[in-house]
PDB file of C-alpha atoms and ligand atoms in Angstrom:
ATOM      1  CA  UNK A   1     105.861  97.213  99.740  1.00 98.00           C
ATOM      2  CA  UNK A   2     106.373  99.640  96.792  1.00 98.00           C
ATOM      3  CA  UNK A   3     104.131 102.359  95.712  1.00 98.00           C
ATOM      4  CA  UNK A   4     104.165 104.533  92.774  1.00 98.00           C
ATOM      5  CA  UNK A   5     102.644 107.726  91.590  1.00 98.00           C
ATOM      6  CA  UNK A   6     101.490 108.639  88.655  1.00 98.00           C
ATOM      7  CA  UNK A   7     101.505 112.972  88.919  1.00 98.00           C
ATOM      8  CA  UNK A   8     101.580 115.942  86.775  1.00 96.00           C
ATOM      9  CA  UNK A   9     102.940 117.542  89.866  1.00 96.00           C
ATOM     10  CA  UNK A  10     105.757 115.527  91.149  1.00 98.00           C
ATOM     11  CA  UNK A  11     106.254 118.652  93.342  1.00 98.00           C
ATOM     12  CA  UNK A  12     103.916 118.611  95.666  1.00 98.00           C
ATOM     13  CA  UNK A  13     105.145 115.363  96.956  1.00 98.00           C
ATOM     14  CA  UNK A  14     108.352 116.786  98.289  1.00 98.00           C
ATOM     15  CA  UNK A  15     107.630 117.752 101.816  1.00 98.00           C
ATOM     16  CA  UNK A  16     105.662 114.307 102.211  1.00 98.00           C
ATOM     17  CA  UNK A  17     108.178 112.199 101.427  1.00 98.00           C
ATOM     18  CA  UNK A  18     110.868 113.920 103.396  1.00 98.00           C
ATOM     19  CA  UNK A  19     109.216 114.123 106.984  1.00 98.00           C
ATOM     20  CA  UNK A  20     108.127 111.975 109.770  1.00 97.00           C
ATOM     21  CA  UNK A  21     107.018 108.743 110.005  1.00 97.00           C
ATOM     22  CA  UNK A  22     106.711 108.013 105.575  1.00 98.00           C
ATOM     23  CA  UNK A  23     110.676 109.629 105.502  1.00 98.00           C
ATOM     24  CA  UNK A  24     111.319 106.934 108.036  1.00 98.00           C
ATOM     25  CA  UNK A  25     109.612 104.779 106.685  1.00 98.00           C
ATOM     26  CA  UNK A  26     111.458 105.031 103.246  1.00 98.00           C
ATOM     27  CA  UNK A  27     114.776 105.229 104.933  1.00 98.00           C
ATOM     28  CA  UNK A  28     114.460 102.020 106.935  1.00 98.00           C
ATOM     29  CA  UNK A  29     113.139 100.313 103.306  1.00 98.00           C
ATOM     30  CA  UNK A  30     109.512  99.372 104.790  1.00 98.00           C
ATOM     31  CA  UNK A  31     108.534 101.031 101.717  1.00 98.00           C
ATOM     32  CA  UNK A  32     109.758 102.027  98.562  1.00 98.00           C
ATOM     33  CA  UNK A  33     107.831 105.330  97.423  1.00 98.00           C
ATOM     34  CA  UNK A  34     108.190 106.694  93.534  1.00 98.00           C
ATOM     35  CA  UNK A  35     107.022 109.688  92.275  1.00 98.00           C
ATOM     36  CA  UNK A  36     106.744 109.529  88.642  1.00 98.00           C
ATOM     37  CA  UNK A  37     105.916 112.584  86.206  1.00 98.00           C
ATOM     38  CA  UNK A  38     102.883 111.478  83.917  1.00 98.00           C
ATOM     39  CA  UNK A  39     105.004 114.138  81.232  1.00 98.00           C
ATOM     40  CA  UNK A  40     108.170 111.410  80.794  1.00 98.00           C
ATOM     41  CA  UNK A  41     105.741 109.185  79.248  1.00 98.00           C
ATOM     42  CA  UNK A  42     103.691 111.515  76.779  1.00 98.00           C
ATOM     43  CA  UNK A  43     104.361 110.131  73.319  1.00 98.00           C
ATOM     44  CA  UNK A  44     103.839 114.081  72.172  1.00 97.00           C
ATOM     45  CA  UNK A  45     106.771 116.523  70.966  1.00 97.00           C
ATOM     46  CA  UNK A  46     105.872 119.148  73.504  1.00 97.00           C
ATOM     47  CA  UNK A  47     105.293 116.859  76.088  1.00 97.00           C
ATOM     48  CA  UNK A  48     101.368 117.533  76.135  1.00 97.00           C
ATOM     49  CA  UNK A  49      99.330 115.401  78.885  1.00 97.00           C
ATOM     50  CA  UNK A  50      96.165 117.014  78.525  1.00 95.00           C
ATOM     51  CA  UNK A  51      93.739 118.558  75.933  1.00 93.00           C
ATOM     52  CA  UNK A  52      90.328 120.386  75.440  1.00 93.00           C
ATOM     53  CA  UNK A  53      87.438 117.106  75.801  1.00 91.00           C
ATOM     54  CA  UNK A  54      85.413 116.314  72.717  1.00 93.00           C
ATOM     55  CA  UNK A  55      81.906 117.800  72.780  1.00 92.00           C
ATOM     56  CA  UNK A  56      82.921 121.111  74.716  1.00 89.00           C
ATOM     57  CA  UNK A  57      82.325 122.303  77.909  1.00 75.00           C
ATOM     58  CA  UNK A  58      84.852 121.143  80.109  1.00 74.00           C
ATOM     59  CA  UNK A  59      88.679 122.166  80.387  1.00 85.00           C
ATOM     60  CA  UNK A  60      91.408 119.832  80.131  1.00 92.00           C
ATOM     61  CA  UNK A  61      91.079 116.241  80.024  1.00 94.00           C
ATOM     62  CA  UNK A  62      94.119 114.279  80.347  1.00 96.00           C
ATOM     63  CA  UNK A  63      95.054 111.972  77.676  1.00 97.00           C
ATOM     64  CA  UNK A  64      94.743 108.306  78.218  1.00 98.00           C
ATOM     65  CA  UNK A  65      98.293 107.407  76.048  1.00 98.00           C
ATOM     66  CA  UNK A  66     101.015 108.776  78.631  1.00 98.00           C
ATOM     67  CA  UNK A  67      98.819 107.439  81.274  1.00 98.00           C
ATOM     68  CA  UNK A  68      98.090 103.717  79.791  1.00 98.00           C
ATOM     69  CA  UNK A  69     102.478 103.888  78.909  1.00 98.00           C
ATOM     70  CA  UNK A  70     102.949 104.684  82.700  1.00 98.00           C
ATOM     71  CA  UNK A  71     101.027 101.658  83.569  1.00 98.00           C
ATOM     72  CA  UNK A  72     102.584  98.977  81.157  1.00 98.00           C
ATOM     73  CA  UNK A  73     105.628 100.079  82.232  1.00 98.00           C
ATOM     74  CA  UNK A  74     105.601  99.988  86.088  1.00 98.00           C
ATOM     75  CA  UNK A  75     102.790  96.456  86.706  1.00 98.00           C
ATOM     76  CA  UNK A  76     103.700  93.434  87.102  1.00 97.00           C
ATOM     77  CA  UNK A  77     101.907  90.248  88.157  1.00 97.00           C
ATOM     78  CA  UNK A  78     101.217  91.683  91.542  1.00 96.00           C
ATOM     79  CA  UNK A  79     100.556  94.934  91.088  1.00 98.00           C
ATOM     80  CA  UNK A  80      97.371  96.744  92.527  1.00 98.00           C
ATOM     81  CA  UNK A  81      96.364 100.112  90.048  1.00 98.00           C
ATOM     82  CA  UNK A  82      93.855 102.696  92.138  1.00 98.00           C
ATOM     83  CA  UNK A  83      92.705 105.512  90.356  1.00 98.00           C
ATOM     84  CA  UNK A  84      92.106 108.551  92.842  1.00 97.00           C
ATOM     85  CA  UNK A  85      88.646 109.843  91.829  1.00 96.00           C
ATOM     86  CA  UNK A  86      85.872 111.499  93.609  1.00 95.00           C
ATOM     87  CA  UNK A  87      83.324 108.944  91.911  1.00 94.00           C
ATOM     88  CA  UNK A  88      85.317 106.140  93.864  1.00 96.00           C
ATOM     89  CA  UNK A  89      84.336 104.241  96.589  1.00 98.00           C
ATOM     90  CA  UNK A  90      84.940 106.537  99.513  1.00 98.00           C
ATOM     91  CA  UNK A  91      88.106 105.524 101.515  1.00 98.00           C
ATOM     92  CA  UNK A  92      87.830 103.866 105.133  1.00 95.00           C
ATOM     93  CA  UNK A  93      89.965 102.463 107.799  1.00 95.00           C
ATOM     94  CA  UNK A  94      89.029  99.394 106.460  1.00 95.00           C
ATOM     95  CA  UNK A  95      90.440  99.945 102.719  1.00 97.00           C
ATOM     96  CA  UNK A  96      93.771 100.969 104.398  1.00 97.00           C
ATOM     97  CA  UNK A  97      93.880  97.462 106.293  1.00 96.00           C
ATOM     98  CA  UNK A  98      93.560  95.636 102.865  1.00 97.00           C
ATOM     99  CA  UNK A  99      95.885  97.593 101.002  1.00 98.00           C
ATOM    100  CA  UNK A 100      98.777  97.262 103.847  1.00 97.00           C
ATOM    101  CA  UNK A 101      99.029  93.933 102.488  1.00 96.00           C
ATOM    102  CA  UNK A 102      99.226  94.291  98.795  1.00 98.00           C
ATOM    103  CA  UNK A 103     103.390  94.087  97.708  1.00 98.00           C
ATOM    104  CA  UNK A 104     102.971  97.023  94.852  1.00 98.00           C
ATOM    105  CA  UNK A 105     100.302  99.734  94.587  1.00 98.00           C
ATOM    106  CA  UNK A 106     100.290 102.364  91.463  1.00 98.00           C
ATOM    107  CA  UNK A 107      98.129 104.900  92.576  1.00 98.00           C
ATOM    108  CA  UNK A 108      97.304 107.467  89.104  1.00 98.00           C
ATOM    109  CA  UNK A 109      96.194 111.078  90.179  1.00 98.00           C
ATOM    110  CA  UNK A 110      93.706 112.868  88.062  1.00 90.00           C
ATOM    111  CA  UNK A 111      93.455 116.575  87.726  1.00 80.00           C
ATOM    112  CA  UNK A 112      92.245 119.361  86.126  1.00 63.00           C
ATOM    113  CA  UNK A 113      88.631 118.748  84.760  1.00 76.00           C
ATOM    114  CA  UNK A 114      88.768 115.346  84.484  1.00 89.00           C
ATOM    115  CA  UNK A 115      90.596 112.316  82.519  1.00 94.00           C
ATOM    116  CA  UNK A 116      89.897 110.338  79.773  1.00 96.00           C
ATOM    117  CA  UNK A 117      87.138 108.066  80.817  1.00 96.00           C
ATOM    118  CA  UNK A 118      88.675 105.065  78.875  1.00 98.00           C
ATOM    119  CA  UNK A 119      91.949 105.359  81.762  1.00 98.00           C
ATOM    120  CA  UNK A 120      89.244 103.880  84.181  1.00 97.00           C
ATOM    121  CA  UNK A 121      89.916 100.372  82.571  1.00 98.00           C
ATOM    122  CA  UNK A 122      93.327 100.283  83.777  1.00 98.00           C
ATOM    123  CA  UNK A 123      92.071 100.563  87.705  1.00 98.00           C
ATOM    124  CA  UNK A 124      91.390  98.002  89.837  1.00 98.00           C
ATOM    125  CA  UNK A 125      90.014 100.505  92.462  1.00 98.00           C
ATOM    126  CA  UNK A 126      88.482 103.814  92.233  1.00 98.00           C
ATOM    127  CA  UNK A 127      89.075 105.545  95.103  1.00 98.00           C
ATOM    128  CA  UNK A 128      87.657 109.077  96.546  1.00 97.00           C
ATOM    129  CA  UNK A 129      88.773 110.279 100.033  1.00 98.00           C
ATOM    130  CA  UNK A 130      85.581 111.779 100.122  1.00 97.00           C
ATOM    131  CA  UNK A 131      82.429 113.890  99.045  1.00 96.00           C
ATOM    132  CA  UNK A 132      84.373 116.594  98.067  1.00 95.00           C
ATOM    133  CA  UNK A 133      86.576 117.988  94.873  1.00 94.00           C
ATOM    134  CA  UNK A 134      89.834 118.369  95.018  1.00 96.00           C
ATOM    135  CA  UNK A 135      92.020 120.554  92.112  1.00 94.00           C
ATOM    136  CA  UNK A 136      93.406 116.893  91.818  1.00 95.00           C
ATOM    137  CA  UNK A 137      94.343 113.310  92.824  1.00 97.00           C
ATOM    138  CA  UNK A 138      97.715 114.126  94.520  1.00 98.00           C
ATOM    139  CA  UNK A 139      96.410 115.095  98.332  1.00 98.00           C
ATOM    140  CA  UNK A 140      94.382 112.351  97.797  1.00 98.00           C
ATOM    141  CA  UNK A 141      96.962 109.553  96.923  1.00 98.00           C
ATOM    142  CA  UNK A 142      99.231 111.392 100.006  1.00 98.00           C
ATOM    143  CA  UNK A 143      96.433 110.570 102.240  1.00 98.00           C
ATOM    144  CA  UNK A 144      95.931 107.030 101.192  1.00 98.00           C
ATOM    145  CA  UNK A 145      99.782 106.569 101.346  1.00 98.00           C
ATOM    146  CA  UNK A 146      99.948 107.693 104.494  1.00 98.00           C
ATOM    147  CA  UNK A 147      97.352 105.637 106.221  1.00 98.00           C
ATOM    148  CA  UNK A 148      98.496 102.685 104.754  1.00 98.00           C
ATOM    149  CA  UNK A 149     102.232 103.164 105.228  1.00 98.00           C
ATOM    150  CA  UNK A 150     101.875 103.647 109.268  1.00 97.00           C
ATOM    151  CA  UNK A 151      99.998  99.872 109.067  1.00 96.00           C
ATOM    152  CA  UNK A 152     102.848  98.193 107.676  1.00 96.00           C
ATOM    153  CA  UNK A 153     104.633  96.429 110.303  1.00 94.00           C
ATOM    154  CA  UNK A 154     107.488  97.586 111.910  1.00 95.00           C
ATOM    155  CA  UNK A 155     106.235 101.388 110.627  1.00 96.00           C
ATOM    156  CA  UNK A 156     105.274 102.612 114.143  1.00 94.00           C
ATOM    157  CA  UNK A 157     104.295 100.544 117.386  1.00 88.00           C
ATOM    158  CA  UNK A 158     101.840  97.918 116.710  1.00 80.00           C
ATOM    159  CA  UNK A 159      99.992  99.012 119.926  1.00 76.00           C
ATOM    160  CA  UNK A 160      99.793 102.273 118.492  1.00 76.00           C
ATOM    161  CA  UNK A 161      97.276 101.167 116.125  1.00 81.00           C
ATOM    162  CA  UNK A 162      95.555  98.772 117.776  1.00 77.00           C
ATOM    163  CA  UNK A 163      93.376 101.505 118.901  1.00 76.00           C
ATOM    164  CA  UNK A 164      93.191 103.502 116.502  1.00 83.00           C
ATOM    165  CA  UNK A 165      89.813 104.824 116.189  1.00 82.00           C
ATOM    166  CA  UNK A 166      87.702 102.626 113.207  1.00 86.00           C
ATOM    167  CA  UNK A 167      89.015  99.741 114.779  1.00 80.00           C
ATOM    168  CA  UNK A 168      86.144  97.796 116.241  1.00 83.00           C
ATOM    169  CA  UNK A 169      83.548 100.525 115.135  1.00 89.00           C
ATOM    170  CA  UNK A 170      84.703 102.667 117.947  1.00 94.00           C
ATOM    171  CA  UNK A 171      86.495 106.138 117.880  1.00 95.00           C
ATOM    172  CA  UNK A 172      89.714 106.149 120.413  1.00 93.00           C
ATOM    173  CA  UNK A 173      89.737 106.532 124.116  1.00 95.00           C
ATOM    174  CA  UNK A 174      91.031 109.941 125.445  1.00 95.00           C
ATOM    175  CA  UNK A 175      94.690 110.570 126.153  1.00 96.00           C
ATOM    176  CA  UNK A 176      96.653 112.853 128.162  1.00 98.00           C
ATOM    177  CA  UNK A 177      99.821 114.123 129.226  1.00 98.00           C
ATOM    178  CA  UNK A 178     101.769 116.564 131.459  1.00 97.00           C
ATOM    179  CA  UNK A 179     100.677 118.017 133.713  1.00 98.00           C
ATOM    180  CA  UNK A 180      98.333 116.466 135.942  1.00 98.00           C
ATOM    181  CA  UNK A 181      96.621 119.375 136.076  1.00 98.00           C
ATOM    182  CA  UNK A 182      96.124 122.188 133.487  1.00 98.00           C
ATOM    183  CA  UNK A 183      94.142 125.254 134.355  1.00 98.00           C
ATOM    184  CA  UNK A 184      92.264 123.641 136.523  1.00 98.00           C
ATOM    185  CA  UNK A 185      91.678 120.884 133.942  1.00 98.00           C
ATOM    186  CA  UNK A 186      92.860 117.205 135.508  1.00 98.00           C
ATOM    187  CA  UNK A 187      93.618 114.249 134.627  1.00 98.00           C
ATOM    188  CA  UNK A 188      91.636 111.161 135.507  1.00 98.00           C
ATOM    189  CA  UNK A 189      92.765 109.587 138.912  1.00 98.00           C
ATOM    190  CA  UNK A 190      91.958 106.235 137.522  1.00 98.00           C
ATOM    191  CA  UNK A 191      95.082 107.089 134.738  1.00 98.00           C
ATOM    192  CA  UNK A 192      97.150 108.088 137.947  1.00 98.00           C
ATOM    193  CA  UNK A 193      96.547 104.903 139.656  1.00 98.00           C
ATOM    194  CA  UNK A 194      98.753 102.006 138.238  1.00 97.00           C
ATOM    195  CA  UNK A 195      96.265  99.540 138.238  1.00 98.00           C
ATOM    196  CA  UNK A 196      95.828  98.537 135.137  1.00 98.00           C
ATOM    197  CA  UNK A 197      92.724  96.392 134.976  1.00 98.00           C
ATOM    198  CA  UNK A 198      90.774  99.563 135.973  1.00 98.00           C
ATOM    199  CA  UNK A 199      92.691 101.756 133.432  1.00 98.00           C
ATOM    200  CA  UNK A 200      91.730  98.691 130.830  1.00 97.00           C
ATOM    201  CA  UNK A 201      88.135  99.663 131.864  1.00 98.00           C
ATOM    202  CA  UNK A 202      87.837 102.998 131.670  1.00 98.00           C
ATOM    203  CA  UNK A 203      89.046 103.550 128.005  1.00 96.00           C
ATOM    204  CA  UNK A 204      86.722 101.180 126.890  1.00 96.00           C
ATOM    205  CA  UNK A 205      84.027 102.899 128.413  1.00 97.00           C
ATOM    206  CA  UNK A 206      85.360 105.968 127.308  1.00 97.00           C
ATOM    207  CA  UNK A 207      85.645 105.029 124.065  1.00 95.00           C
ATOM    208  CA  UNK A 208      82.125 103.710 123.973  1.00 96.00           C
ATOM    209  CA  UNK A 209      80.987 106.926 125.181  1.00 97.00           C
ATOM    210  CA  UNK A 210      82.964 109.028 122.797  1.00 96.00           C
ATOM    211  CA  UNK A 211      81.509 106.775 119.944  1.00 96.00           C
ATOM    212  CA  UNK A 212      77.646 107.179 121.214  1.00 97.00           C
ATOM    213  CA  UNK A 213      78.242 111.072 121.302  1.00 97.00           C
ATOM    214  CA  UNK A 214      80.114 111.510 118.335  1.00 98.00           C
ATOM    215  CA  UNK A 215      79.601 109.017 115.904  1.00 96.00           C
ATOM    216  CA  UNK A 216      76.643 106.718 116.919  1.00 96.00           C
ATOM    217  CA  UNK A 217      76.517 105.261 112.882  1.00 94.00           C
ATOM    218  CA  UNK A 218      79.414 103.624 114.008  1.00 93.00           C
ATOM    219  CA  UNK A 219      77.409 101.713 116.364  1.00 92.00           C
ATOM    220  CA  UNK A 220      74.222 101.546 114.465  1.00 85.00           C
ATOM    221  CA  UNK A 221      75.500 100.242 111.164  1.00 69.00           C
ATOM    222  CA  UNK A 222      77.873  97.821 112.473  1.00 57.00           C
ATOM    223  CA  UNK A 223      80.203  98.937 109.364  1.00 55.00           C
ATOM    224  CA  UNK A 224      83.718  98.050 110.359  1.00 49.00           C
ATOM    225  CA  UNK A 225      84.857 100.848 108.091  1.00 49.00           C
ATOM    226  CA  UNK A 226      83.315 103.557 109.751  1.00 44.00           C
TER     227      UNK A 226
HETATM  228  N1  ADE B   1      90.322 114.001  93.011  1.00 85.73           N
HETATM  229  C1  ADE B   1      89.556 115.101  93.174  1.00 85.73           C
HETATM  230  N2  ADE B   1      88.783 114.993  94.262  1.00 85.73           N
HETATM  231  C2  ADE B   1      89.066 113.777  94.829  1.00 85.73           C
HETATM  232  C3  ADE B   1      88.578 113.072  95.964  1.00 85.73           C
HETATM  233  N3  ADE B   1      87.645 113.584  96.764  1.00 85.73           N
HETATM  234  N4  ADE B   1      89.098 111.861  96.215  1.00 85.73           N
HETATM  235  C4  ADE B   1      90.030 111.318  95.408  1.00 85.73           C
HETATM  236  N5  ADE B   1      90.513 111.931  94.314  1.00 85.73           N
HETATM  237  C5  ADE B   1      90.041 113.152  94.013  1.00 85.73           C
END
């Protein structure tokens, strides 16, 4: 799969890209990941991405020519554009799954007050990671990355996100580790035990449980995305 952002602040992708599971990821070419200043492809002598929106009012819009140049020049026939938004659809589990699959993503970032509304033509998605505003897209197209990156296979263990909470409208069952018991705090016996019908049994009760207490829309709604 490739991916490629569309930033003003190719920065703030540094540390991403460079640890864990995505640097991994990159390195053993699951994914290729580019980070791509919206400035390169600004038309303008100085450079200029943004300016002052017709009307008044607002701060800086961003310009719809380096943006629309970006595009043209990284799609092709199978390329998915998502435009990182807060008046998107609001990301879920569910999203991620689908967009695993895709072969190329171009994922633009927004950011200071707003961009041109006439770049929304160029999406295919609009995405918010939810009901909140960010100074701009860029956490928000690291987030999406992220989740869908760790569902490409070979990424991490495909048993590792089998259960991932979402999956099946349930949160995930408790874990533990070392030691047995900590400050007075233990671990279940039926963990202990070996048998592993019984352990089978007990997460999915416990993930049941955990659901009902915590998120019982989940159960209620049905809604595979969570
Ligand atoms: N840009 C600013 N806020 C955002 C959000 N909540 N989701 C996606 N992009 C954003």
């Amino acid at each position: 799969m490739k991916i490629d952002i569309l930033t003003i602040f190719p920065e703030m992708f540094q540390g991403f890209l460079t640890t864990s599971i995505i640097k991994r990821a990159v390195e053993k070419n699951f994914v290729d990941i580019k980070i791509h200043d919206i400035r390169k492809y600004s038309k303008d002598p100085h450079k200029k991405v943004d300016d002052y929106g017709y009307g008044g009012g607002r701060g800086m819009v961003l310009m719809p020519q380096p943006i629309f140049d970006a595009v043209d020049d990284l799609k092709d026939k199978n390329t998915k554009v998502i435009l990182m938004t807060p008046q998107g659809k609001t990301y879920k589990q569910n999203i991620a799954y689908d967009l695993s699959k895709e072969k190329h993503l171009i994922l633009i970032c927004g950011h200071y007050e707003g961009f041109d509304e006439r770049i929304r033509i160029l999406a295919d998605i609009e995405i918010s990671i939810g009901d909140y505003v960010l100074t701009g897209g860029e956490l928000a197209s690291m987030v999406i990355t992220d989740s869908i990156v760790r569902l490409i296979d070979g990424v991490i263990e495909k048993e590792s996100h089998l259960n991932d909470s979402f999956n099946n409208n349930l949160l995930d069952y408790p874990v533990y580790t070392k030691p047995v018991d900590f400050r007075g705090m233990k671990v279940p016996d039926v963990l202990l035990s070996g048998h592993h019908a019984n352990i089978k049994k007990y997460r999915e009760q416990e993930a049941i449980k955990k659901t009902q207490t915590r998120r019982p829309d989940l159960l209620e709604t049905g809604d595979k995305n969570g």
